Amino acid sequence: MLTAMWVAPLVVALLLAPVTRREVLLGGWILLAVLEVVLAGVAWAGVGTGYAHEVVVAWIPAFGVGYHVGLDGLSAPLVGMTTLVFLAVALYSLRADPAQDGDTDPRRTRGWVLLFLGLEAVSVGVFVALDLVLFFVFFDVAIVFMYFVIAGWGSGARDAERSGAGSSTAARSALQFFLYTFVGSLVMLLGFLALAVSGPQLTFDIPTLAARPLGGTAGTLALVAIGVGLAIKTPVWPVHTWLPPAHTDAPAAGSAVLAAVLLKMGTYGFVRIALPLLPGPWRSLALVAVVLGVVSVLWGALVALAQRDLKRMVAYTSVNHMGYVLLALGAAGFVTAGPEARGLAVTGATVQMVSHGLVTGALFLLAGVLRERGGTSEIAAWSGVAGPMPRFSWTFAVAAFASLGLPGLSGFVAEFSMIAGSLPAVPVAAALAALGLAVTAALFVRALQSMLLGDRHLPRRAERVPPRTGTFRRPASVDLRVGQTVAVGLLLAASLAIGLAPALVTSTIAPAASTVVDLVSR
Amino acid sequence: MTADVLVLAPEVLLALGAVLGLAVGTWLPPGREGAVRGIGVLGALAAVVAALGGPRGTAFGGTYLVDTATTVVRVVVAGAVVVTLVLAGDRPDVSGGPRSTPDVSGGPRLTADGGARVDTAFAVLLQLAAVGAMLLGGATDLLLLAAAVLLAGLPLAALAGLARDGRATEAALKYFLTSALFGLLALTGTTLLLGLAGATAYPALVGLTGPASAVGVVLVLAGLLMAAGAVPAHFWVPDAVDGTTPVTGAVLTTTAKIGALVAIWRLTVALPGLPTPLLVAILAVASMTLGNLAAFAQTSLRRLLAYSTISQVGYLLVPVAVARDTVLALPVLLGYLAAYAVTNLAVFAVLAARPQALEIGEQRGLARRHPGLAVALAVGLLGLVGTPPTVVFAGKLGVVAAALGGGAAWLGVVVVVNTIASLVYYLRWIAPVFSTGDPVLRDPVAPRARAVAVVLAVASVAGTVALAVTS
């Protein structure tokens, strides 16, 4: 079941490799994406206590490496979110041009589709992997694929090619992203190895390792190595500097996947690996996590406030949102607080991962629409958008409110649980983090006000005839097209569903979260 | 005696192929010697089969041991012979367009110039060097080892000089002088150890301790390090690889290395009384660091690859250094050797497919013109870094695990740091490949070399999956 889920995109990619027709490529991709969503739903329905759909096969027995996959309450919602985001991205790419500027070369479309199929395969793989090496393999390959997405389709990539200039800003951002996260992943691997050789028998199996937690100096060193690797990916202040340029220069769909899925690999790694496998070291270093989390929250919020570009602003709010996750996970390491509060914090952190994936994915896709229509996502370049672009305005408003944590949307559920769960353990930090909420609220409302309301003022390119996108259809307005509306609408609908009925996800997450808390308390 | 020959069947088959090839090649018109390569390929394939199915045990009074390690060396070396012979008979397809000049960027052609039977010479020398490499891997006697060092090294010197232009001559001379010097050192060491132990067979050397025998082992090691291309006997590698064709470069950086590393492992394990592992560990660190640092600034791809192989030997020496402390060492060493051979040959095959473009600047826009080749190159280079899901990743993982398990955590850290550093120059090559280059009218590509590159790249990924099947 789970194997089929991550192999299916690769099979489709192989089938589509010789195809050059855009319609077939995109059609195949969307069908696969729908299938993945259905499979994720079916797999989720089978999750009880413990791991569902578990498969264990020896892979490299000499090193204790196994092919072990399974789905539990922590990973199932993330897998669901991942497949949903990829479906949205596929729909978004339907009529839009991948490169946003009239790129009609079918070979480029093929490259785009194949890369995203590969990304979907490894993203699902990361979340279902229950073996450290398997996790690392998927984790690393995702970085390689994302590098090619940013370098090949990022902003400025085409212009640089036309003018013959050697490297575009996208290529530089991609390289920075690659080096940063790749180095992080290797440091993390060192930590994995320290874990694997700690016991009498060499093994990388996560449940086995969870049964023999590592403590002492070796455990602390392993946690530092793993923590650094995951923190870079998350990203946590002060190793977040790769994120804004990568997001700014990545194509909209790439940004959406990067923010929604790839960042979660970092935070998911904390919940899946750092906390249960290294409980003692995590408890002793919990304060570090809390402090870094709070700094990320405030830093991300304040720097986002100063941004002029919408994509950059959303990128910094990602740092802010991931800061809450680290804060909550750090609070889970304080045994003095009751297990209920800590369970609530871990639950909130997981909901936040899902919520942030849905909402930020939508925000990046919307920012991509602005880039596509007007050539810029500068906040100041757009004003009075509500008139000419009603669908954009509605969805953007909903996404912004979800991101700032308005009750009724998923962001509120997540942030409320995290802060309420952290309060008994680290009251000062939780109070400081709550300040971050106010800042993000301010910045989103300000962006809404200046872009949607006021006198109508669009960039000159958006006022002209909108770009042709197909041979037989020419969109009549600058507003969202049908595919894009459905894409963003899907993500926001999921966010709304979680906001209105949190039990949809929390009933799955909470038991798994309390298991994690029990493991940390050992 | 017959049983001895049966145990040595793969070596015998390969040598037979060489002799037969030489005989046939003499009768063929120069420049049309494809049959010689065919014989060589058949001989090497027969050697693979014989190595996998043949008997194990010792031969010739215990001087030669056929165990798992020897079998792996035989299979990998014979496989490398097949691959390089296929590559050698290939030219870029330039028919129907303006003829490109393959000699422009220093890629001398292997075809006959003025009646020389270069193709025959290439095939025969390659097979003889391969026999030497196999003997290196199986030798358990110092005298046989010294002979194997010479047999593996001297044909390569002649190979390097086959093109007979200035750079190739320099390459050959450099290789020959280095190989002669270090071969002599190895013989001196053998003499010294013979004097101390009274015998040259490994089992007789077990009890050796003390500074005199340490000097002897260091001298023998020097010869092996030369064949492996490790620091401090590495300085022939860049010049030799840069002065010859990509195919010859592939041979120089593959065959002898494989045998020599297993030989170093045997020597380290055979003499438990000496602190060889510490020396090997220091040399490993020096090799990977020096190789990586020197590769940073290279613009010639062959030079860059040459330095990259020096650093790879450094990684390969790590399991040797912990060989006495962990049972992981041998499987890791053999697995990494096979993975390295496949990946390294894949990258050299990409070079061989376009022998007219051997500078980093000439790789621009490759992805647009030859997407298959570009993907093969990216897989190969990322494989050399040790990115999953390629086989070298499994190898490197094993290397670090062995280092940690063998109580040498610092070696594991050095490996990871060096891997991070190596990323820079491999990416420097990958980046232009996927950028849009200047418009080029014709970019001829050797069809067989391209096929080999793609097949090896696929193999390097599929090998990771195959680990599950085989084990």
mmCIF file of N, CA and C in Angstrom, chain A residues 321-370:
data_model
loop_
_atom_site.group_PDB
_atom_site.id
_atom_site.type_symbol
_atom_site.label_atom_id
_atom_site.label_comp_id
_atom_site.label_asym_id
_atom_site.label_seq_id
_atom_site.Cartn_x
_atom_site.Cartn_y
_atom_site.Cartn_z
ATOM 1 N N HIS A 321 6.258 30.480 11.419
ATOM 2 C CA HIS A 321 5.364 29.364 11.724
ATOM 3 C C HIS A 321 6.119 28.128 12.176
ATOM 4 N N MET A 322 7.279 27.899 11.573
ATOM 5 C CA MET A 322 8.052 26.729 11.978
ATOM 6 C C MET A 322 8.656 26.941 13.368
ATOM 7 N N GLY A 323 8.847 28.214 13.726
ATOM 8 C CA GLY A 323 9.330 28.510 15.072
ATOM 9 C C GLY A 323 8.370 28.016 16.142
ATOM 10 N N TYR A 324 7.064 28.171 15.888
ATOM 11 C CA TYR A 324 6.083 27.674 16.849
ATOM 12 C C TYR A 324 6.232 26.177 17.037
ATOM 13 N N VAL A 325 6.475 25.482 15.920
ATOM 14 C CA VAL A 325 6.584 24.018 15.993
ATOM 15 C C VAL A 325 7.739 23.645 16.906
ATOM 16 N N LEU A 326 8.878 24.304 16.717
ATOM 17 C CA LEU A 326 10.038 23.973 17.533
ATOM 18 C C LEU A 326 9.780 24.311 18.996
ATOM 19 N N LEU A 327 9.108 25.449 19.219
ATOM 20 C CA LEU A 327 8.771 25.831 20.592
ATOM 21 C C LEU A 327 7.928 24.740 21.252
ATOM 22 N N ALA A 328 6.907 24.274 20.527
ATOM 23 C CA ALA A 328 6.013 23.273 21.114
ATOM 24 C C ALA A 328 6.757 21.972 21.371
ATOM 25 N N LEU A 329 7.620 21.583 20.437
ATOM 26 C CA LEU A 329 8.360 20.336 20.622
ATOM 27 C C LEU A 329 9.350 20.476 21.770
ATOM 28 N N GLY A 330 9.931 21.663 21.909
ATOM 29 C CA GLY A 330 10.820 21.889 23.045
ATOM 30 C C GLY A 330 10.046 21.788 24.348
ATOM 31 N N ALA A 331 8.841 22.368 24.371
ATOM 32 C CA ALA A 331 8.025 22.319 25.582
ATOM 33 C C ALA A 331 7.687 20.882 25.940
ATOM 34 N N ALA A 332 7.577 20.020 24.916
ATOM 35 C CA ALA A 332 7.275 18.612 25.179
ATOM 36 C C ALA A 332 8.414 17.931 25.923
ATOM 37 N N GLY A 333 9.577 18.549 25.938
ATOM 38 C CA GLY A 333 10.710 17.965 26.642
ATOM 39 C C GLY A 333 10.770 18.315 28.109
ATOM 40 N N PHE A 334 9.865 19.169 28.580
ATOM 41 C CA PHE A 334 9.860 19.538 30.001
ATOM 42 C C PHE A 334 8.937 18.585 30.759
ATOM 43 N N VAL A 335 9.551 17.633 31.508
ATOM 44 C CA VAL A 335 8.747 16.599 32.138
ATOM 45 C C VAL A 335 7.921 17.184 33.277
ATOM 46 N N THR A 336 8.329 18.359 33.782
ATOM 47 C CA THR A 336 7.614 18.950 34.913
ATOM 48 C C THR A 336 6.167 19.250 34.562
ATOM 49 N N ALA A 337 5.937 19.613 33.314
ATOM 50 C CA ALA A 337 4.552 19.866 32.909
ATOM 51 C C ALA A 337 3.830 18.538 32.748
ATOM 52 N N GLY A 338 2.536 18.558 32.845
ATOM 53 C CA GLY A 338 1.766 17.327 32.772
ATOM 54 C C GLY A 338 1.789 16.734 31.373
ATOM 55 N N PRO A 339 1.566 15.407 31.281
ATOM 56 C CA PRO A 339 1.571 14.784 29.955
ATOM 57 C C PRO A 339 0.462 15.304 29.055
ATOM 58 N N GLU A 340 -0.666 15.765 29.648
ATOM 59 C CA GLU A 340 -1.753 16.266 28.782
ATOM 60 C C GLU A 340 -1.309 17.495 28.023
ATOM 61 N N ALA A 341 -0.692 18.440 28.767
ATOM 62 C CA ALA A 341 -0.276 19.680 28.116
ATOM 63 C C ALA A 341 0.763 19.386 27.054
ATOM 64 N N ARG A 342 1.706 18.498 27.375
ATOM 65 C CA ARG A 342 2.762 18.230 26.397
ATOM 66 C C ARG A 342 2.199 17.496 25.185
ATOM 67 N N GLY A 343 1.235 16.591 25.441
ATOM 68 C CA GLY A 343 0.589 15.936 24.308
ATOM 69 C C GLY A 343 -0.119 16.945 23.415
ATOM 70 N N LEU A 344 -0.742 17.926 24.078
ATOM 71 C CA LEU A 344 -1.428 18.977 23.314
ATOM 72 C C LEU A 344 -0.427 19.747 22.461
ATOM 73 N N ALA A 345 0.755 20.018 23.041
ATOM 74 C CA ALA A 345 1.764 20.766 22.296
ATOM 75 C C ALA A 345 2.214 19.992 21.066
ATOM 76 N N VAL A 346 2.469 18.670 21.232
ATOM 77 C CA VAL A 346 2.925 17.871 20.084
ATOM 78 C C VAL A 346 1.809 17.765 19.044
ATOM 79 N N THR A 347 0.570 17.572 19.520
ATOM 80 C CA THR A 347 -0.553 17.540 18.586
ATOM 81 C C THR A 347 -0.623 18.839 17.801
ATOM 82 N N GLY A 348 -0.513 19.961 18.545
ATOM 83 C CA GLY A 348 -0.572 21.259 17.881
ATOM 84 C C GLY A 348 0.533 21.407 16.858
ATOM 85 N N ALA A 349 1.743 20.927 17.204
ATOM 86 C CA ALA A 349 2.859 21.043 16.271
ATOM 87 C C ALA A 349 2.560 20.280 14.989
ATOM 88 N N THR A 350 1.974 19.091 15.130
ATOM 89 C CA THR A 350 1.675 18.311 13.925
ATOM 90 C C THR A 350 0.567 18.970 13.110
ATOM 91 N N VAL A 351 -0.451 19.473 13.812
ATOM 92 C CA VAL A 351 -1.517 20.172 13.079
ATOM 93 C C VAL A 351 -0.925 21.387 12.361
ATOM 94 N N GLN A 352 0.009 22.054 13.029
ATOM 95 C CA GLN A 352 0.631 23.220 12.414
ATOM 96 C C GLN A 352 1.357 22.838 11.130
ATOM 97 N N MET A 353 2.025 21.676 11.141
ATOM 98 C CA MET A 353 2.711 21.237 9.923
ATOM 99 C C MET A 353 1.713 21.091 8.784
ATOM 100 N N VAL A 354 0.589 20.426 9.078
ATOM 101 C CA VAL A 354 -0.419 20.217 8.043
ATOM 102 C C VAL A 354 -1.001 21.559 7.611
ATOM 103 N N SER A 355 -1.365 22.360 8.602
ATOM 104 C CA SER A 355 -2.015 23.634 8.314
ATOM 105 C C SER A 355 -1.099 24.547 7.519
ATOM 106 N N HIS A 356 0.148 24.624 7.961
ATOM 107 C CA HIS A 356 1.095 25.490 7.256
ATOM 108 C C HIS A 356 1.283 25.007 5.823
ATOM 109 N N GLY A 357 1.304 23.687 5.643
ATOM 110 C CA GLY A 357 1.446 23.152 4.294
ATOM 111 C C GLY A 357 0.310 23.604 3.400
ATOM 112 N N LEU A 358 -0.907 23.474 3.894
ATOM 113 C CA LEU A 358 -2.069 23.843 3.087
ATOM 114 C C LEU A 358 -2.097 25.337 2.805
ATOM 115 N N VAL A 359 -1.933 26.118 3.864
ATOM 116 C CA VAL A 359 -2.148 27.564 3.736
ATOM 117 C C VAL A 359 -0.996 28.225 2.984
ATOM 118 N N THR A 360 0.244 27.868 3.354
ATOM 119 C CA THR A 360 1.367 28.503 2.688
ATOM 120 C C THR A 360 1.471 28.050 1.245
ATOM 121 N N GLY A 361 1.106 26.772 1.005
ATOM 122 C CA GLY A 361 1.054 26.327 -0.378
ATOM 123 C C GLY A 361 0.128 27.218 -1.187
ATOM 124 N N ALA A 362 -1.065 27.487 -0.633
ATOM 125 C CA ALA A 362 -2.020 28.344 -1.324
ATOM 126 C C ALA A 362 -1.464 29.755 -1.509
ATOM 127 N N LEU A 363 -0.838 30.287 -0.464
ATOM 128 C CA LEU A 363 -0.312 31.659 -0.564
ATOM 129 C C LEU A 363 0.752 31.753 -1.656
ATOM 130 N N PHE A 364 1.629 30.759 -1.732
ATOM 131 C CA PHE A 364 2.674 30.826 -2.758
ATOM 132 C C PHE A 364 2.091 30.685 -4.150
ATOM 133 N N LEU A 365 1.076 29.843 -4.290
ATOM 134 C CA LEU A 365 0.447 29.730 -5.603
ATOM 135 C C LEU A 365 -0.191 31.066 -5.986
ATOM 136 N N LEU A 366 -0.818 31.738 -5.014
ATOM 137 C CA LEU A 366 -1.455 33.027 -5.303
ATOM 138 C C LEU A 366 -0.401 34.070 -5.662
ATOM 139 N N ALA A 367 0.711 34.067 -4.915
ATOM 140 C CA ALA A 367 1.777 35.011 -5.257
ATOM 141 C C ALA A 367 2.294 34.722 -6.651
ATOM 142 N N GLY A 368 2.301 33.414 -7.019
ATOM 143 C CA GLY A 368 2.735 33.054 -8.360
ATOM 144 C C GLY A 368 1.808 33.607 -9.421
ATOM 145 N N VAL A 369 0.523 33.666 -9.101
ATOM 146 C CA VAL A 369 -0.424 34.248 -10.063
ATOM 147 C C VAL A 369 -0.075 35.712 -10.322
ATOM 148 N N LEU A 370 0.269 36.425 -9.249
ATOM 149 C CA LEU A 370 0.642 37.836 -9.430
ATOM 150 C C LEU A 370 1.867 37.944 -10.339
#
